[in-house]
mmCIF file of C-alpha atoms in Angstrom:
data_model
loop_
_atom_site.group_PDB
_atom_site.id
_atom_site.type_symbol
_atom_site.label_atom_id
_atom_site.label_comp_id
_atom_site.label_asym_id
_atom_site.label_seq_id
_atom_site.Cartn_x
_atom_site.Cartn_y
_atom_site.Cartn_z
ATOM 1 C CA MET A 1 130.506 -11.931 -9.460
ATOM 2 C CA PRO A 2 131.367 -15.452 -10.429
ATOM 3 C CA PRO A 3 131.296 -18.255 -7.796
ATOM 4 C CA LYS A 4 134.583 -19.297 -6.056
ATOM 5 C CA ARG A 5 136.492 -22.102 -7.492
ATOM 6 C CA LEU A 6 135.376 -25.447 -6.093
ATOM 7 C CA SER A 7 137.884 -27.423 -3.976
ATOM 8 C CA THR A 8 139.011 -30.679 -5.710
ATOM 9 C CA SER A 9 141.376 -33.305 -4.274
ATOM 10 C CA GLU A 10 144.083 -32.172 -6.539
ATOM 11 C CA THR A 11 144.067 -28.638 -5.352
ATOM 12 C CA ASP A 12 143.772 -29.636 -1.736
ATOM 13 C CA LYS A 13 147.050 -31.464 -1.815
ATOM 14 C CA THR A 14 149.975 -29.340 -0.568
ATOM 15 C CA ARG A 15 153.296 -29.569 -2.119
ATOM 16 C CA CYS A 16 156.068 -30.998 0.055
ATOM 17 C CA PRO A 17 159.380 -29.309 -0.630
ATOM 18 C CA LYS A 18 162.129 -31.378 -2.397
ATOM 19 C CA SER A 19 165.729 -31.137 -1.294
ATOM 20 C CA VAL A 20 168.112 -30.898 -4.109
ATOM 21 C CA THR A 21 171.330 -32.881 -3.751
ATOM 22 C CA LEU A 22 174.691 -31.398 -4.281
ATOM 23 C CA GLU A 23 175.341 -33.661 -7.292
ATOM 24 C CA THR A 24 172.015 -32.156 -8.988
ATOM 25 C CA LYS A 25 173.173 -28.578 -8.216
ATOM 26 C CA LEU A 26 176.542 -29.347 -9.929
ATOM 27 C CA LYS A 27 174.673 -30.813 -13.019
ATOM 28 C CA VAL A 28 172.569 -27.801 -13.124
ATOM 29 C CA LEU A 29 175.677 -25.497 -13.013
ATOM 30 C CA ARG A 30 177.395 -27.495 -15.836
ATOM 31 C CA ARG A 31 174.231 -27.246 -17.928
ATOM 32 C CA ILE A 32 174.015 -23.433 -17.304
ATOM 33 C CA GLU A 33 177.794 -22.984 -18.180
ATOM 34 C CA ALA A 34 177.203 -25.003 -21.300
ATOM 35 C CA GLY A 35 174.839 -22.430 -22.503
ATOM 36 C CA GLU A 36 171.679 -24.659 -22.613
ATOM 37 C CA LYS A 37 168.210 -23.022 -22.172
ATOM 38 C CA ILE A 38 166.823 -22.963 -18.727
ATOM 39 C CA VAL A 39 163.334 -24.107 -19.713
ATOM 40 C CA LYS A 40 164.650 -27.160 -21.462
ATOM 41 C CA ASN A 41 166.797 -28.095 -18.605
ATOM 42 C CA CYS A 42 163.987 -27.744 -16.126
ATOM 43 C CA LYS A 43 161.843 -30.139 -18.058
ATOM 44 C CA ALA A 44 164.753 -32.566 -18.542
ATOM 45 C CA MET A 45 165.665 -32.541 -14.790
ATOM 46 C CA GLU A 46 162.069 -32.115 -13.579
ATOM 47 C CA LEU A 47 162.921 -29.012 -11.512
ATOM 48 C CA ALA A 48 161.174 -25.739 -11.198
ATOM 49 C CA ILE A 49 162.553 -22.587 -13.033
ATOM 50 C CA SER A 50 162.904 -20.843 -9.692
ATOM 51 C CA THR A 51 165.056 -23.773 -8.393
ATOM 52 C CA PHE A 52 167.426 -23.336 -11.500
ATOM 53 C CA GLN A 53 167.590 -19.504 -10.922
ATOM 54 C CA THR A 54 168.353 -19.991 -7.320
ATOM 55 C CA ILE A 55 171.225 -22.421 -8.011
ATOM 56 C CA ARG A 56 172.511 -19.992 -10.598
ATOM 57 C CA ASP A 57 172.437 -17.133 -8.275
ATOM 58 C CA LYS A 58 174.172 -19.059 -5.550
ATOM 59 C CA LYS A 59 176.788 -20.809 -7.691
ATOM 60 C CA GLU A 60 179.680 -18.974 -5.906
ATOM 61 C CA ASP A 61 178.465 -20.233 -2.572
ATOM 62 C CA ILE A 62 178.145 -23.873 -3.951
ATOM 63 C CA ARG A 63 181.665 -23.667 -5.469
ATOM 64 C CA THR A 64 183.091 -22.329 -2.126
ATOM 65 C CA TYR A 65 181.417 -25.153 -0.304
ATOM 66 C CA LEU A 66 182.810 -27.771 -2.769
ATOM 67 C CA GLN A 67 186.356 -26.361 -2.304
ATOM 68 C CA SER A 68 186.146 -26.529 1.517
ATOM 69 C CA ALA A 69 184.337 -29.900 1.734
ATOM 70 C CA VAL A 70 186.315 -32.835 2.799
ATOM 71 C CA PRO A 71 186.155 -35.828 0.320
ATOM 72 C CA LEU A 72 184.065 -38.701 1.525
ATOM 73 C CA MET A 73 186.166 -41.450 -0.253
ATOM 74 C CA SER A 74 189.869 -41.885 0.397
ATOM 75 C CA ARG A 75 192.081 -42.047 -2.655
ATOM 76 C CA ASP A 76 194.594 -44.716 -2.397
#
């Protein structure tokens, strides 16, 4: 049986979760609707494929939130 993998400083680091802004989610949805490839977009936006898939799967929830949200800037 081979020995276990040695611990290095890179593998010891834990990933901290990134929060994705609503603006980024909208950009993702626009790119998906435009028919662009997911892998290409992930590299361009530096996001994981699972993040893209989650945003795609929850697009109705995101759109519902946007419709019910109050605008932050007043329009004069």
